Short mmCIF file of C-alpha atoms and ligand atoms in Angstrom, two decimals:
data_model
loop_
_atom_site.label_atom_id
_atom_site.label_comp_id
_atom_site.label_asym_id
_atom_site.label_seq_id
_atom_site.Cartn_x
_atom_site.Cartn_y
_atom_site.Cartn_z
CA UNK E 311 101.45 103.81 96.40
CA UNK E 312 100.23 100.34 95.43
CA UNK E 313 97.47 99.35 93.04
CA UNK E 314 95.05 98.47 95.85
CA UNK E 315 95.27 102.09 97.08
CA UNK E 316 93.51 102.95 93.80
CA UNK E 317 91.67 99.88 92.49
CA UNK E 318 89.32 97.64 94.49
CA UNK E 319 90.88 94.38 95.66
CA UNK E 320 88.04 92.45 94.00
CA UNK E 321 88.13 94.33 90.67
CA UNK E 322 88.86 91.13 88.75
CA UNK E 323 87.26 88.64 91.17
CA UNK E 324 85.65 85.78 89.27
CA UNK E 325 87.62 86.60 86.10
CA UNK E 326 90.21 84.40 84.44
CA UNK E 327 93.29 86.16 83.11
CA UNK E 328 95.55 84.19 80.74
CA UNK E 329 99.12 85.48 80.36
CA UNK E 330 101.41 84.06 77.66
CA UNK E 331 105.03 84.17 78.75
CA UNK E 332 103.72 84.64 82.29
CA UNK E 333 106.53 82.69 83.93
CA UNK E 334 108.94 85.60 84.27
CA UNK E 335 109.73 89.30 84.09
CA UNK E 336 107.18 91.87 83.03
CA UNK E 337 104.53 89.28 82.21
CA UNK E 338 104.80 87.67 85.64
CA UNK E 339 104.61 91.17 87.15
CA UNK E 340 101.40 91.77 85.21
CA UNK E 341 100.03 88.41 86.36
CA UNK E 342 100.78 89.37 89.97
CA UNK E 343 98.94 92.66 89.58
CA UNK E 344 95.82 90.87 88.32
CA UNK E 345 96.14 88.28 91.11
CA UNK E 346 96.35 91.10 93.66
CA UNK E 347 93.07 92.41 92.23
CA UNK E 348 91.31 89.08 92.74
CA UNK E 349 91.69 87.40 89.33
CA UNK E 350 92.32 83.72 88.70
CA UNK E 351 95.54 83.37 86.74
CA UNK E 352 96.57 81.06 83.92
CA UNK E 353 100.12 81.25 82.60
CA UNK E 354 101.99 79.49 79.82
CA UNK E 355 105.56 79.45 78.54
CA UNK E 356 108.01 76.83 77.33
CA UNK E 357 109.80 75.97 80.58
CA UNK E 358 107.60 74.03 83.04
CA UNK E 359 110.15 74.64 85.80
CA UNK E 360 109.84 78.39 85.34
CA UNK E 361 106.04 78.14 85.28
CA UNK E 362 106.00 76.08 88.49
CA UNK E 363 108.06 78.71 90.32
CA UNK E 364 105.87 81.54 88.98
CA UNK E 365 102.66 79.67 89.84
CA UNK E 366 103.90 79.26 93.43
CA UNK E 367 104.50 83.03 93.67
CA UNK E 368 101.04 83.73 92.26
CA UNK E 369 99.36 81.31 94.68
CA UNK E 370 100.92 83.23 97.56
CA UNK E 371 98.78 86.18 96.45
CA UNK E 372 95.70 84.10 97.19
CA UNK E 373 94.04 83.32 93.90
CA UNK E 374 93.49 80.18 91.84
CA UNK E 375 96.33 79.48 89.43
CA UNK E 376 96.68 77.22 86.40
CA UNK E 377 99.88 76.73 84.42
CA UNK E 378 100.65 74.63 81.39
CA UNK E 379 103.70 74.54 79.20
CA UNK E 380 102.99 75.70 75.63
CA UNK E 381 105.08 77.30 72.91
CA UNK E 382 103.02 80.15 71.43
CA UNK E 383 104.23 79.12 67.96
CA UNK E 384 102.40 75.82 68.38
CA UNK E 385 98.70 76.60 67.96
CA UNK E 386 97.56 73.17 69.12
CA UNK E 387 99.58 73.39 72.34
CA UNK E 388 98.32 76.89 73.08
CA UNK E 389 94.72 75.89 72.40
CA UNK E 390 95.13 72.93 74.78
CA UNK E 391 96.54 75.22 77.49
CA UNK E 392 93.62 77.61 77.09
CA UNK E 393 91.14 74.73 77.22
CA UNK E 394 92.83 73.55 80.42
CA UNK E 395 92.63 77.06 81.88
CA UNK E 396 88.93 77.30 80.95
CA UNK E 397 88.17 73.97 82.63
CA UNK E 398 90.18 74.78 85.75
CA UNK E 399 89.29 78.44 86.24
CA UNK E 400 86.41 79.41 83.93
CA UNK E 401 86.30 81.22 80.58
CA UNK E 402 89.12 83.64 79.79
CA UNK E 403 88.06 87.26 80.32
CA UNK E 404 91.46 88.88 79.82
CA UNK E 405 94.26 87.73 77.54
CA UNK E 406 97.71 89.23 78.04
CA UNK E 407 99.86 88.32 75.01
CA UNK E 408 103.35 88.89 76.36
CA UNK E 409 105.53 85.98 75.19
CA UNK E 410 108.45 87.30 73.19
CA UNK E 411 112.04 86.64 72.29
CA UNK E 412 114.80 89.22 71.97
CA UNK E 413 118.51 89.38 71.36
CA UNK E 414 120.57 92.19 69.88
CA UNK E 415 121.77 91.51 66.33
CA UNK E 416 122.67 93.73 63.42
CA UNK E 417 120.50 93.35 60.33
CA UNK E 418 123.51 92.23 58.29
CA UNK E 419 124.44 89.53 60.81
CA UNK E 420 121.11 88.08 61.85
CA UNK E 421 120.17 84.93 59.98
CA UNK E 422 116.80 84.63 58.27
CA UNK E 423 116.01 81.93 60.83
CA UNK E 424 116.87 84.25 63.72
CA UNK E 425 114.65 86.98 62.26
CA UNK E 426 111.86 84.48 61.67
CA UNK E 427 112.09 83.09 65.20
CA UNK E 428 111.39 86.51 66.71
CA UNK E 429 108.56 87.27 64.29
CA UNK E 430 107.09 83.82 64.92
CA UNK E 431 107.17 84.16 68.72
CA UNK E 432 106.11 87.81 68.98
CA UNK E 433 103.70 88.27 66.07
CA UNK E 434 102.43 84.83 65.08
CA UNK E 435 102.43 83.85 68.77
CA UNK E 436 100.27 86.89 69.62
CA UNK E 437 97.84 86.05 66.82
CA UNK E 438 97.72 82.40 67.92
CA UNK E 439 96.91 83.47 71.48
CA UNK E 440 94.15 85.85 70.40
CA UNK E 441 92.67 83.32 67.98
CA UNK E 442 92.75 80.50 70.54
CA UNK E 443 91.12 82.72 73.19
CA UNK E 444 88.46 84.11 70.82
CA UNK E 445 85.51 81.91 71.84
CA UNK E 446 86.07 82.67 75.53
CA UNK E 447 86.65 86.38 74.92
CA UNK E 448 83.46 86.56 72.88
CA UNK E 449 81.50 84.79 75.62
CA UNK E 450 82.92 87.08 78.35
CA UNK E 451 83.00 90.27 76.22
CA UNK E 452 86.60 90.28 77.31
CA UNK E 453 89.72 92.18 76.49
CA UNK E 454 93.21 91.62 75.09
CA UNK E 455 96.35 93.42 76.21
CA UNK E 456 99.27 92.87 73.83
CA UNK E 457 102.77 93.61 75.14
CA UNK E 458 104.49 95.75 72.56
CA UNK E 459 107.71 97.80 72.83
CA UNK E 460 109.15 101.14 71.75
CA UNK E 461 110.85 99.27 68.91
CA UNK E 462 107.40 99.14 67.23
CA UNK E 463 107.53 102.87 66.47
CA UNK E 464 111.10 104.02 67.18
CA UNK E 465 113.93 102.45 65.17
CA UNK E 466 116.61 101.01 67.50
CA UNK E 467 120.08 99.78 66.57
CA UNK E 468 120.38 95.99 66.37
CA UNK E 469 116.62 95.55 66.74
CA UNK E 470 115.27 95.24 63.16
CA UNK E 471 113.74 91.85 63.94
CA UNK E 472 112.05 93.10 67.12
CA UNK E 473 110.87 96.32 65.46
CA UNK E 474 109.27 94.41 62.60
CA UNK E 475 107.63 91.92 64.96
CA UNK E 476 106.30 94.43 67.49
CA UNK E 477 105.03 96.85 64.81
CA UNK E 478 103.13 93.84 63.47
CA UNK E 479 101.74 93.16 66.95
CA UNK E 480 100.42 96.73 67.24
CA UNK E 481 98.78 96.56 63.81
CA UNK E 482 97.25 93.18 64.66
CA UNK E 483 95.95 94.80 67.86
CA UNK E 484 94.26 97.57 65.83
CA UNK E 485 92.83 95.13 63.29
CA UNK E 486 91.33 93.00 66.07
CA UNK E 487 89.88 96.14 67.69
CA UNK E 488 88.02 96.73 64.42
CA UNK E 489 87.06 93.13 63.65
CA UNK E 490 86.13 92.02 67.17
CA UNK E 491 84.60 95.26 68.49
CA UNK E 492 81.19 93.97 67.43
CA UNK E 493 81.62 91.09 69.90
CA UNK E 494 82.40 93.52 72.72
CA UNK E 495 86.06 92.45 72.71
CA UNK E 496 88.53 95.28 73.33
CA UNK E 497 92.09 95.09 72.02
CA UNK E 498 94.94 97.31 73.22
CA UNK E 499 98.73 97.29 73.63
CA UNK E 500 101.08 98.37 76.38
CA UNK E 501 104.53 99.47 75.20
CA UNK E 502 106.90 99.29 78.18
CA UNK E 503 110.05 101.37 78.30
CA UNK E 504 113.26 100.14 79.97
CA UNK E 505 112.07 98.03 82.91
CA UNK E 506 114.48 97.35 85.73
CA UNK E 507 115.44 93.80 86.67
CA UNK E 508 114.18 92.18 83.48
CA UNK E 509 115.67 89.83 80.92
CA UNK E 510 115.12 92.49 78.25
CA UNK E 511 117.33 94.97 80.09
CA UNK E 512 119.94 92.31 80.87
CA UNK E 513 120.21 91.56 77.15
CA UNK E 514 120.03 95.07 75.72
CA UNK E 515 121.97 97.05 78.34
CA UNK E 516 124.44 94.63 79.93
CA UNK E 517 127.49 96.89 80.35
CA UNK E 518 128.53 98.30 83.70
CA UNK E 519 126.84 101.62 84.46
CA UNK E 520 124.59 101.52 81.37
CA UNK E 521 121.45 101.10 83.43
CA UNK E 522 122.25 104.22 85.42
CA UNK E 523 123.06 106.23 82.27
CA UNK E 524 119.80 105.17 80.68
CA UNK E 525 117.82 106.00 83.79
CA UNK E 526 119.37 109.47 83.96
CA UNK E 527 118.37 110.12 80.34
CA UNK E 528 114.71 109.07 80.69
CA UNK E 529 112.56 112.22 80.96
CA UNK E 530 111.08 110.92 84.25
CA UNK E 531 114.68 110.15 85.39
CA UNK E 532 114.20 106.50 86.33
CA UNK E 533 113.80 103.04 84.88
CA UNK E 534 110.35 101.52 85.03
CA UNK E 535 109.27 98.69 87.32
CA UNK E 536 107.19 95.63 86.49
CA UNK E 537 104.48 97.15 88.69
CA UNK E 538 104.36 100.22 86.42
CA UNK E 539 103.42 97.90 83.57
CA UNK E 540 101.05 95.75 85.62
CA UNK E 541 99.19 98.90 86.68
CA UNK E 542 98.49 100.10 83.13
CA UNK E 543 97.64 96.58 81.91
CA UNK E 544 95.08 96.32 84.73
CA UNK E 545 93.65 99.72 83.82
CA UNK E 546 93.27 98.75 80.14
CA UNK E 547 91.53 95.49 81.07
CA UNK E 548 89.27 97.16 83.66
CA UNK E 549 85.78 98.62 83.18
CA UNK E 550 87.36 102.08 83.54
CA UNK E 551 88.72 101.59 80.00
CA UNK E 552 85.44 100.24 78.59
CA UNK E 553 85.51 102.72 75.67
CA UNK E 554 89.24 102.26 74.96
CA UNK E 555 90.17 99.95 72.11
CA UNK E 556 92.85 100.07 69.42
CA UNK E 557 95.22 102.05 71.67
CA UNK E 558 98.95 101.70 72.36
CA UNK E 559 99.54 102.87 75.91
CA UNK E 560 103.21 103.83 76.10
CA UNK E 561 104.56 103.38 79.65
CA UNK E 562 108.20 104.42 79.23
CA UNK E 563 108.77 107.51 81.35
CA UNK E 564 108.92 109.45 78.08
CA UNK E 565 111.98 107.57 76.82
CA UNK E 566 110.84 107.00 73.25
CA UNK E 567 110.06 110.72 72.81
CA UNK E 568 113.84 111.17 72.66
CA UNK E 569 114.41 108.40 70.12
CA UNK E 570 116.98 105.65 70.47
CA UNK E 571 120.15 107.76 70.19
CA UNK E 572 121.19 107.10 73.76
CA UNK E 573 120.87 103.34 73.23
CA UNK E 574 123.13 103.69 70.20
CA UNK E 575 125.64 105.70 72.21
CA UNK E 576 125.81 103.13 75.03
CA UNK E 577 126.49 100.50 72.40
CA UNK E 578 123.27 98.48 72.45
CA UNK E 579 124.20 95.01 71.41
CA UNK E 580 127.86 95.32 72.34
CA UNK E 581 128.73 94.35 75.90
P1 NAP D 1127 111.32 87.60 79.76
O1 NAP D 1127 111.38 87.50 81.24
O2 NAP D 1127 112.31 86.82 78.97
O3 NAP D 1127 109.82 87.24 79.30
C1 NAP D 1127 109.52 86.56 78.13
C2 NAP D 1127 108.65 85.35 78.50
O4 NAP D 1127 108.16 84.78 77.29
C3 NAP D 1127 109.43 84.28 79.25
O5 NAP D 1127 108.71 83.88 80.39
C4 NAP D 1127 109.54 83.14 78.25
O6 NAP D 1127 109.49 81.87 78.92
C5 NAP D 1127 108.32 83.37 77.37
N1 NAP D 1127 108.51 82.88 76.01
C6 NAP D 1127 109.55 83.13 75.16
N2 NAP D 1127 109.38 82.46 74.02
C7 NAP D 1127 108.21 81.78 74.14
C8 NAP D 1127 107.50 80.90 73.28
N3 NAP D 1127 107.95 80.58 72.06
N4 NAP D 1127 106.32 80.37 73.71
C9 NAP D 1127 105.85 80.68 74.95
N5 NAP D 1127 106.49 81.50 75.81
C10 NAP D 1127 107.66 82.03 75.40
O7 NAP D 1127 111.48 89.12 79.28
P2 NAP D 1127 110.91 90.57 79.69
O8 NAP D 1127 112.04 91.49 79.47
O9 NAP D 1127 110.21 90.55 80.99
O10 NAP D 1127 109.85 90.83 78.49
C11 NAP D 1127 108.47 90.57 78.64
C12 NAP D 1127 107.68 91.31 77.56
O11 NAP D 1127 107.87 92.72 77.68
C13 NAP D 1127 108.08 90.96 76.13
O12 NAP D 1127 106.93 90.98 75.31
C14 NAP D 1127 109.03 92.09 75.75
O13 NAP D 1127 109.12 92.27 74.36
C15 NAP D 1127 108.34 93.25 76.45
N6 NAP D 1127 109.21 94.42 76.71
C16 NAP D 1127 110.21 94.32 77.64
C17 NAP D 1127 110.97 95.45 77.94
C18 NAP D 1127 112.02 95.42 79.04
O14 NAP D 1127 112.54 96.46 79.44
N7 NAP D 1127 112.35 94.27 79.57
C19 NAP D 1127 110.75 96.66 77.25
C20 NAP D 1127 109.77 96.68 76.27
C21 NAP D 1127 108.99 95.57 76.02
P3 NAP D 1127 110.14 80.52 78.31
O15 NAP D 1127 111.53 80.89 77.87
O16 NAP D 1127 110.08 79.53 79.42
O17 NAP D 1127 109.27 80.12 77.15
#
């Protein structure tokens, strides 16, 4: 089953969707889902080469695409990218704040700079994106989808920096739901579980056979796909979710219900 078996192909026609970190992985998958549903897509990230390749893939899906390199830690650069997207495609109606950094590191080994880098990209970068998109979101009565993670509510080994950053993202999401509800702006998070073929999985579960062991331990007995995450992001941004704000939608096959013990046992962080 594909998303167009359920949602109309023009669900997001005439809408601009801006995806931070949209050049790869889950975020690119989300961008493709919105493009499939008729949206115009704007993506940013640090590597222009990566953005160019992603933009070409998005154009193949038929919509208008804008890409501009911007580090989400640099408010001025992000604001300029959003201004460019507005001029090229129209005001932003949906912001997907997905840019993030991750690497496994024990809390006693990670440097303060390493910890800060992750918090700056994930949390400050998410705030920067929401703040820079505010005028457009207010004008469009738009919606934000933050990309969180199970680390926000389940402690994982070697992930203190990510847990702190993503828990902050989810609280920011709730605060914005309260503060910006009066403008008609909805704010929600998606927390993906282990998603096959992604950089996150390559970094956290690199050993031979670990992917299969993880998949077998997920209550739904499989890893997720980028489409699984694109589908729920599209739902949250759609009119079907018009009374949903301040919610973390966990799309993990039930994995976090069982905690992170399996990740510890497969040696997360040790290849
Ligand atoms: P990914 O492909 O590495 O995606 C991260 C993207 O963010 C990249 O395109 C990267 O591009 C961009 N980025 C990183 N730092 C940036 C910065 N400072 N400014 C702007 N863009 C930046 O990894 P992924 O595994 O698909 O993860 C995508 C999202 O899903 C993340 O929010 C992650 O926390 C979340 N998530 C993933 C999983 C999983 O199983 N993979 C599970 C739970 C949650 P550049 O390097 O070119 O900047």
